[in-house]
Coordinates of C-alpha atoms in Angstrom, one line a residue:
M1 CA -13.0 -8.1 29.9
W2 CA -11.9 -9.0 26.4
N3 CA -13.8 -6.0 25.0
I4 CA -11.9 -3.7 27.3
L5 CA -8.6 -5.3 26.2
I6 CA -9.6 -4.9 22.5
Y7 CA -10.3 -1.2 23.2
I8 CA -6.9 -0.8 24.9
K9 CA -5.1 -2.5 22.0
K10 CA -6.8 -0.4 19.4
N11 CA -6.0 2.8 21.3
L12 CA -2.4 2.3 22.3
V13 CA -1.5 5.9 21.1
N14 CA -3.7 7.0 24.1
T15 CA -3.3 4.2 26.6
I16 CA 0.5 4.2 26.6
P17 CA 0.8 7.9 27.6
I18 CA -1.9 7.2 30.3
A19 CA 0.2 4.3 31.6
M20 CA 3.3 6.5 31.6
A21 CA 1.5 9.3 33.4
L22 CA 0.0 7.0 36.0
G23 CA 3.4 5.4 36.6
I24 CA 5.1 8.8 37.1
I25 CA 2.3 9.9 39.5
F26 CA 2.6 6.7 41.5
G27 CA 6.3 6.7 41.7
Y28 CA 6.4 10.3 42.8
F29 CA 4.0 9.9 45.7
Y30 CA 5.0 6.3 46.8
N31 CA 8.1 4.2 47.1
P32 CA 8.0 2.1 43.9
S33 CA 10.9 -0.2 44.7
F34 CA 8.5 -3.1 45.5
L35 CA 7.3 -3.0 41.9
K36 CA 10.6 -4.6 40.8
I37 CA 9.3 -8.0 41.7
L38 CA 6.7 -7.6 38.9
I39 CA 9.3 -7.1 36.2
L40 CA 10.1 -10.7 35.3
P41 CA 6.5 -12.0 35.4
L42 CA 5.2 -9.0 33.4
T43 CA 8.1 -9.6 30.9
I44 CA 7.2 -13.2 30.4
M45 CA 3.5 -12.3 30.2
M46 CA 4.5 -9.7 27.5
I47 CA 6.5 -12.2 25.4
Y48 CA 4.7 -15.5 25.9
P49 CA 1.4 -14.6 24.2
M50 CA 3.2 -13.4 21.1
M51 CA 4.9 -16.9 20.9
V52 CA 1.6 -18.8 21.1
T53 CA 0.3 -17.1 17.9
L54 CA 3.5 -17.5 15.8
N55 CA 3.1 -19.8 12.9
I56 CA 6.6 -21.4 12.9
K57 CA 5.7 -23.4 9.7
T58 CA 5.8 -20.2 7.7
L59 CA 9.5 -20.0 8.3
F60 CA 9.9 -22.8 5.8
S61 CA 7.5 -21.4 3.2
Y62 CA 9.1 -20.2 0.0
C63 CA 9.8 -16.5 -0.7
R64 CA 12.4 -15.0 -3.0
P65 CA 15.8 -15.1 -1.3
K66 CA 16.4 -11.6 -2.7
T67 CA 13.6 -10.2 -0.5
Q68 CA 14.9 -11.7 2.8
V69 CA 18.5 -10.7 2.0
I70 CA 17.4 -7.1 1.5
I71 CA 15.3 -7.1 4.7
Q72 CA 18.0 -8.6 6.9
L73 CA 20.7 -6.3 5.5
V74 CA 18.6 -3.3 6.4
N75 CA 17.7 -4.7 9.8
F76 CA 21.2 -5.8 10.9
I77 CA 23.6 -3.5 9.1
I78 CA 22.0 -0.1 8.2
I79 CA 19.5 0.4 11.0
P80 CA 21.9 -0.5 13.9
L81 CA 24.4 2.0 12.4
V82 CA 21.7 4.7 12.3
G83 CA 20.7 4.0 15.9
F84 CA 24.3 4.1 17.1
G85 CA 25.0 7.3 15.2
L86 CA 21.9 9.1 16.6
G87 CA 22.8 7.9 20.1
L88 CA 26.3 9.5 19.7
L89 CA 24.8 12.7 18.4
F90 CA 22.0 13.3 21.0
F91 CA 23.2 11.4 24.1
K92 CA 26.9 12.0 24.4
N93 CA 26.6 12.3 28.2
S94 CA 23.9 9.7 28.7
P95 CA 25.3 6.3 27.7
Y96 CA 22.2 4.4 28.8
L97 CA 19.9 6.5 26.7
A98 CA 22.2 6.1 23.8
Y99 CA 22.2 2.4 24.4
G100 CA 18.4 2.4 24.6
L101 CA 18.3 3.8 21.1
L102 CA 20.8 1.3 19.9
L103 CA 18.9 -1.5 21.5
I104 CA 15.7 -0.5 19.7
A105 CA 17.7 -0.5 16.4
L106 CA 19.1 -4.0 17.2
L107 CA 15.7 -5.8 17.6
P108 CA 13.7 -5.8 14.4
T109 CA 10.0 -6.7 13.9
S110 CA 7.1 -7.2 16.2
G111 CA 3.6 -8.5 16.1
M112 CA 2.7 -5.2 14.5
T113 CA 4.8 -6.1 11.5
I114 CA 2.3 -8.8 10.5
S115 CA -0.8 -6.8 11.3
W116 CA 0.2 -3.6 9.5
T117 CA 1.5 -5.5 6.5
G118 CA -1.9 -7.1 6.2
F119 CA -3.7 -3.8 6.6
A120 CA -1.6 -2.3 3.8
K121 CA -2.2 -5.4 1.6
G122 CA 1.4 -6.4 1.7
N123 CA 2.9 -9.9 1.6
V124 CA 1.9 -11.4 5.0
N125 CA 3.8 -14.6 4.5
I126 CA 7.0 -12.6 4.1
A127 CA 6.1 -10.5 7.1
I128 CA 5.6 -13.6 9.3
K129 CA 8.9 -15.1 8.1
T130 CA 10.7 -11.8 8.7
T131 CA 9.2 -11.6 12.2
I132 CA 10.5 -15.1 13.2
I133 CA 14.0 -14.5 11.7
G134 CA 14.2 -11.1 13.3
L135 CA 13.2 -12.4 16.7
I136 CA 15.8 -15.2 16.7
L137 CA 18.7 -13.3 15.0
G138 CA 18.1 -10.1 16.9
S139 CA 18.2 -11.9 20.3
L140 CA 21.3 -13.8 19.4
L141 CA 23.3 -11.0 17.9
M142 CA 22.3 -8.2 20.3
P143 CA 24.9 -9.0 23.0
F144 CA 27.7 -9.1 20.4
Y145 CA 26.6 -5.8 18.7
T146 CA 26.4 -4.2 22.2
K147 CA 30.0 -5.3 22.9
F148 CA 31.2 -4.0 19.5
F149 CA 29.4 -0.6 19.5
M150 CA 29.3 0.3 23.2
G151 CA 31.5 -2.2 25.1
Q152 CA 33.7 0.6 26.4
V153 CA 30.9 2.5 28.2
I154 CA 28.2 -0.2 28.8
S155 CA 29.1 -3.2 30.9
L156 CA 27.2 -6.2 29.5
P157 CA 27.9 -9.6 31.1
L158 CA 27.5 -12.1 28.3
I159 CA 26.6 -15.1 30.5
K160 CA 24.0 -13.2 32.4
T161 CA 22.6 -11.6 29.2
F162 CA 22.2 -15.0 27.5
T163 CA 20.6 -16.4 30.6
Q164 CA 18.1 -13.6 30.7
L165 CA 17.4 -14.0 27.0
G166 CA 16.7 -17.6 27.6
K167 CA 14.2 -16.8 30.3
V168 CA 12.4 -14.0 28.5
I169 CA 12.6 -15.0 24.9
F170 CA 13.5 -18.6 24.2
L171 CA 11.7 -20.2 27.1
P172 CA 8.4 -18.3 26.3
L173 CA 9.0 -19.2 22.6
F174 CA 9.2 -22.9 23.5
L175 CA 6.3 -22.8 25.9
G176 CA 4.3 -20.8 23.4
F177 CA 4.9 -23.4 20.7
I178 CA 3.9 -26.2 23.2
T179 CA 0.8 -24.3 24.2
Q180 CA -0.2 -23.9 20.6
I181 CA 0.1 -27.6 20.0
I182 CA -1.9 -28.4 23.2
L183 CA -4.7 -25.9 22.4
K184 CA -5.1 -27.2 18.9
K185 CA -5.3 -30.7 20.2
I186 CA -8.0 -29.8 22.8
Y187 CA -10.1 -27.4 20.7
G188 CA -9.1 -28.2 17.1
E189 CA -7.1 -26.1 14.7
A190 CA -10.2 -24.3 13.3
H191 CA -11.5 -23.2 16.7
F192 CA -8.0 -22.2 17.8
N193 CA -7.4 -20.0 14.8
K194 CA -10.9 -18.5 14.8
D195 CA -11.6 -17.8 18.5
I196 CA -8.6 -18.5 20.8
K197 CA -5.6 -17.3 18.9
K198 CA -6.7 -13.6 18.7
K199 CA -7.0 -13.3 22.5
F200 CA -3.3 -13.9 23.3
P201 CA -2.0 -10.6 21.9
L202 CA -4.5 -8.8 24.1
L203 CA -2.8 -10.2 27.2
S204 CA 0.6 -9.2 25.8
T205 CA -0.7 -5.6 25.4
L206 CA -1.9 -5.5 29.0
A207 CA 1.6 -6.7 30.1
V208 CA 3.2 -4.0 27.9
L209 CA 1.2 -1.3 29.7
G210 CA 2.1 -2.9 33.1
I211 CA 5.8 -2.9 32.4
I212 CA 5.7 0.7 31.1
F213 CA 3.9 1.7 34.3
V214 CA 6.6 0.0 36.4
A215 CA 9.4 1.6 34.4
M216 CA 7.9 5.1 34.7
A217 CA 7.3 4.7 38.5
L218 CA 10.9 3.7 39.1
K219 CA 12.1 6.7 37.1
A220 CA 9.4 9.1 38.4
K221 CA 11.5 11.4 40.6
S222 CA 14.1 12.2 37.9
I223 CA 11.3 12.8 35.3
I224 CA 9.5 15.2 37.6
A225 CA 12.7 17.0 38.3
N226 CA 13.3 17.4 34.5
P227 CA 10.0 17.0 32.7
L228 CA 11.5 18.2 29.4
S229 CA 13.6 15.1 29.2
I230 CA 10.7 13.1 27.7
I231 CA 10.1 15.8 25.1
Y232 CA 13.8 15.7 24.2
L233 CA 13.6 12.0 23.6
L234 CA 11.0 12.6 20.8
V235 CA 13.6 14.3 18.6
P236 CA 16.1 11.5 18.0
L237 CA 13.3 8.9 17.9
S238 CA 11.4 10.9 15.3
I239 CA 14.5 11.2 13.2
F240 CA 15.2 7.4 13.6
Y241 CA 11.7 6.4 12.4
I242 CA 11.4 9.0 9.6
F243 CA 14.8 7.9 8.2
N244 CA 13.8 4.2 8.4
Y245 CA 10.5 4.8 6.6
A246 CA 12.2 6.8 3.9
L247 CA 15.0 4.3 3.4
S248 CA 12.8 1.2 3.3
S249 CA 10.4 2.9 1.0
I250 CA 13.1 3.9 -1.5
I251 CA 14.7 0.4 -1.4
G252 CA 11.3 -1.3 -1.9
K253 CA 10.4 1.1 -4.7
L254 CA 13.6 0.3 -6.5
F255 CA 14.1 -3.4 -6.0
L256 CA 10.9 -5.1 -4.9
S257 CA 7.2 -5.6 -5.8
R258 CA 4.5 -3.7 -4.1
A259 CA 3.5 -6.5 -1.7
E260 CA 7.2 -7.2 -0.9
S261 CA 8.0 -3.5 -0.4
I262 CA 5.3 -3.2 2.3
A263 CA 6.6 -6.3 4.1
L264 CA 10.0 -4.6 3.9
V265 CA 8.8 -1.4 5.4
Y266 CA 6.9 -2.9 8.3
G267 CA 9.5 -5.6 8.7
S268 CA 12.3 -3.0 9.2
V269 CA 10.7 0.1 10.7
M270 CA 8.7 -1.8 13.3
R271 CA 11.0 -2.7 16.2
N272 CA 10.5 -5.3 18.9
L273 CA 10.0 -2.8 21.7
S274 CA 8.5 -5.5 24.0
I275 CA 11.8 -7.5 23.9
A276 CA 13.8 -4.2 24.2
L277 CA 11.9 -3.4 27.4
A278 CA 12.4 -7.0 28.7
I279 CA 16.1 -6.8 28.2
A280 CA 16.5 -3.3 29.6
L281 CA 14.7 -4.2 32.9
T282 CA 16.0 -7.8 33.4
V283 CA 19.6 -7.5 32.3
F284 CA 20.6 -3.9 33.4
G285 CA 18.9 -3.7 36.8
D286 CA 18.5 -0.1 38.0
D287 CA 20.3 1.3 35.0
G288 CA 17.8 -0.4 32.8
V289 CA 15.1 2.0 33.9
E290 CA 16.7 4.8 31.9
I291 CA 16.9 2.5 28.9
A292 CA 13.2 1.6 29.4
L293 CA 12.3 5.3 29.3
I294 CA 13.4 5.8 25.7
V295 CA 11.8 2.5 24.7
A296 CA 8.5 3.5 26.2
V297 CA 8.5 6.8 24.3
A298 CA 9.3 4.9 21.1
Y299 CA 6.0 2.9 21.5
I300 CA 4.0 6.1 21.0
I301 CA 5.8 7.0 17.8
Q302 CA 5.8 3.5 16.4
V303 CA 2.1 2.8 16.9
Q304 CA 1.0 6.2 15.4
S305 CA 3.5 6.2 12.5
A306 CA 2.4 2.7 11.4
A307 CA -1.1 3.9 11.0
W308 CA -0.1 7.1 9.2
Y309 CA 2.1 5.3 6.8
I310 CA -0.8 3.3 5.4
K311 CA -2.2 6.6 4.1
F312 CA 1.0 7.2 2.1
S313 CA 1.6 3.7 0.9
E314 CA -0.7 3.9 -2.1
K315 CA 1.0 7.2 -3.2
I316 CA 4.4 5.5 -2.9
F317 CA 3.8 2.0 -4.2
G318 CA 0.6 2.5 -6.2
T319 CA -3.0 1.4 -5.6
A320 CA -3.5 -1.8 -3.8
P321 CA -4.8 -4.6 -6.1
E322 CA -8.4 -5.8 -5.7
D323 CA -8.9 -8.2 -2.8
T324 CA -8.7 -11.9 -3.9
A325 CA -9.8 -15.1 -2.4
K326 CA -6.3 -15.7 -1.1
D327 CA -6.4 -12.5 1.0
I328 CA -9.4 -13.6 3.0
M329 CA -9.5 -17.4 3.0
K330 CA -8.6 -19.5 5.9
K331 CA -5.6 -21.6 5.0
G332 CA -6.0 -25.4 5.2
V333 CA -9.0 -27.7 4.4
F334 CA -10.3 -30.5 6.6
S335 CA -11.0 -33.4 4.3
L336 CA -11.8 -37.1 4.1
H337 CA -11.8 -39.5 1.2
Y338 CA -15.1 -40.8 0.0
G339 CA -14.1 -44.3 1.0
Q340 CA -14.1 -43.3 4.6
T341 CA -17.2 -43.5 6.8
V342 CA -19.9 -41.4 8.4
N343 CA -18.2 -42.2 11.8
D344 CA -14.9 -40.8 10.5
A345 CA -16.7 -37.6 9.6
I346 CA -18.5 -37.3 13.0
R347 CA -15.2 -37.8 14.8
L348 CA -13.3 -35.2 12.7
I349 CA -16.0 -32.6 13.1
D350 CA -16.1 -33.2 16.9
E351 CA -12.3 -33.2 17.4
E352 CA -11.7 -30.1 15.3
H353 CA -14.8 -28.2 16.3
I354 CA -15.6 -27.4 12.6
H355 CA -18.9 -27.3 10.7
S356 CA -18.1 -29.1 7.5
I357 CA -15.6 -31.3 5.7
A358 CA -14.5 -31.6 2.1
V359 CA -14.9 -35.1 0.6
L360 CA -12.2 -36.1 -1.9
D361 CA -12.0 -38.8 -4.5
N362 CA -9.0 -41.1 -5.2
K363 CA -7.3 -38.4 -7.2
E364 CA -7.6 -35.9 -4.3
N365 CA -10.3 -33.9 -6.2
P366 CA -13.2 -32.6 -4.0
V367 CA -16.5 -34.2 -4.9
G368 CA -18.7 -32.7 -2.2
L369 CA -19.1 -31.3 1.3
I370 CA -20.7 -32.9 4.3
T371 CA -21.8 -30.7 7.2
A372 CA -22.6 -31.2 10.9
E373 CA -26.3 -30.6 10.2
M374 CA -26.2 -33.3 7.5
L375 CA -24.6 -35.8 9.9
I376 CA -27.3 -35.1 12.6
N377 CA -30.0 -35.7 10.0
L378 CA -28.3 -39.0 8.9
L379 CA -28.2 -40.2 12.5
A380 CA -31.8 -39.2 13.0
E381 CA -32.7 -41.2 9.9
G382 CA -30.9 -44.3 11.2
K383 CA -28.0 -44.2 8.8
K384 CA -25.3 -46.6 9.9
Q385 CA -22.1 -45.0 11.0
D386 CA -20.0 -47.4 9.0
S387 CA -21.7 -46.2 5.8
K388 CA -19.2 -44.9 3.2
L389 CA -19.3 -41.2 2.4
K390 CA -19.6 -42.0 -1.3
S391 CA -23.1 -43.3 -0.5
I392 CA -24.2 -40.0 0.9
N393 CA -25.9 -37.2 -1.1
L394 CA -23.2 -34.6 -0.6
L395 CA -23.5 -30.8 -0.9
P396 CA -22.1 -29.5 -4.2
V397 CA -18.6 -28.1 -4.3
I398 CA -17.8 -24.6 -5.5
Q399 CA -14.2 -24.0 -6.2
F400 CA -12.2 -20.9 -7.1
K401 CA -8.6 -20.2 -7.7
E402 CA -6.8 -18.2 -5.1
T403 CA -6.4 -15.3 -7.5
T404 CA -10.1 -14.9 -8.1
P405 CA -11.4 -11.4 -7.1
I406 CA -13.4 -11.5 -4.0
K407 CA -16.2 -9.7 -5.7
K408 CA -16.7 -12.6 -8.1
V409 CA -16.8 -15.0 -5.2
I410 CA -19.5 -13.0 -3.4
E411 CA -21.6 -12.8 -6.6
T412 CA -21.4 -16.6 -7.1
M413 CA -22.3 -17.2 -3.4
K414 CA -25.4 -15.0 -3.9
R415 CA -26.4 -16.6 -7.2
K416 CA -26.0 -20.2 -6.0
H417 CA -27.0 -19.7 -2.4
E418 CA -23.9 -21.6 -1.3
Y419 CA -21.9 -19.8 1.3
K420 CA -18.8 -22.0 1.6
V421 CA -16.3 -22.3 -1.2
L422 CA -13.0 -24.2 -1.6
I423 CA -9.9 -22.3 -2.8
T424 CA -7.2 -23.9 -4.9
D425 CA -3.8 -22.7 -6.0
E426 CA -3.0 -22.2 -9.7
K427 CA -2.3 -25.9 -10.1
G428 CA -5.6 -26.9 -8.7
N429 CA -4.3 -28.1 -5.3
L430 CA -6.6 -27.3 -2.3
E431 CA -5.3 -24.3 -0.4
G432 CA -8.1 -23.2 1.9
V433 CA -11.7 -22.4 2.5
L434 CA -13.7 -19.2 2.3
T435 CA -17.0 -18.8 4.0
K436 CA -19.6 -16.0 4.5
S437 CA -18.2 -15.5 8.0
N438 CA -14.7 -14.8 6.6
I439 CA -16.1 -12.2 4.3
L440 CA -18.3 -10.5 6.9
D441 CA -15.3 -10.5 9.4
K442 CA -13.2 -8.6 6.8
Y443 CA -15.8 -5.9 6.1
A444 CA -16.8 -5.6 9.8
N445 CA -13.2 -4.5 10.3
G446 CA -13.4 -1.8 7.7
G447 CA -12.0 -3.9 4.9
K448 CA -8.9 -4.8 6.8
N449 CA -7.6 -8.3 7.2
E450 CA -6.9 -9.3 10.7

């Protein structure tokens, strides 16, 4: 099943139109009204998996204030004005389509922001921070922006809106955070990050296709009656995305570094279409189906344009720097002090589902590694579990600074036949670990960081 979901996620440019077409066909031949009961559960299923994978701690990591100020000004001042203006120009007589475009403009970032920033070798930490800020600010400000821009033509009950936002955004955000804590407790952080975390976005993708199917089924009769309506939606949406790519690229080129610029582009052009769909169908009832139509079409443009932009990013911002250890390493190191015992090492490896542990001296410097295989051998030899780790013949430690080119790391691994290295920051503090599996995973994905 997971392989099927992976295929679907990698081919959204094709699977979204298929879901739209199937929804239209179903809605034309059958009464789709019963599908409305699926809207809320599909919406929660669409949002909740995204929340499980969010690293909330990144919100408190440092980045230049200038970068976030620029990104948020673009997201909450310029882009909403562009969306509102295009809605007035193209949808004078269709207020809900106009609002659909405004809604897209009011909800910045998505999971794609982080993925595509990584693919283009931008600053992923800024992308994560931007995603979290955009999610929270966009959800809180959306009702007030709606009242300001379209309060005369769109009836938006604030209490109902905030209630629905609580159900489809903040409740899943809370539950996702709790789920993340529980799963890390049960399976260990390493196993969660390596094997479990990546499955949740696949469930979200399935829910997106489900909600698009429902929206198209509910709108099927009017779409069949006027099939050119979908084609017409492509015009303002294309202008919207092209303008946003151009604007963010120019601002990034003028004011930010290459890595920051790419985070700006994908942090402003990518919109949270999943939440836009959720709001459209849970807050606006039957009228929300028309809003959902333009959001569904936006998915096609957003997914394809994100892939296209990578091809132009090097021409705009220059060649990407050589991959470094920091680009591939797994952040965080499981460690014990050499005054601790073999039993402590056994328990940590068992609880966290990891294969090895760094052993530190009293000054927090790594003095060696102990692996699960070594512990098995020690037990087989009758070594007492209360033996201190300082008494064990540990594996040698290889360390690199996070700025070390990955090519140099690979050459050292080959020469020394050691395939796990520790990564430090410029001050020598442990930052993460880099293994042969991390390197192979990267190149198995065509050189892209997942």
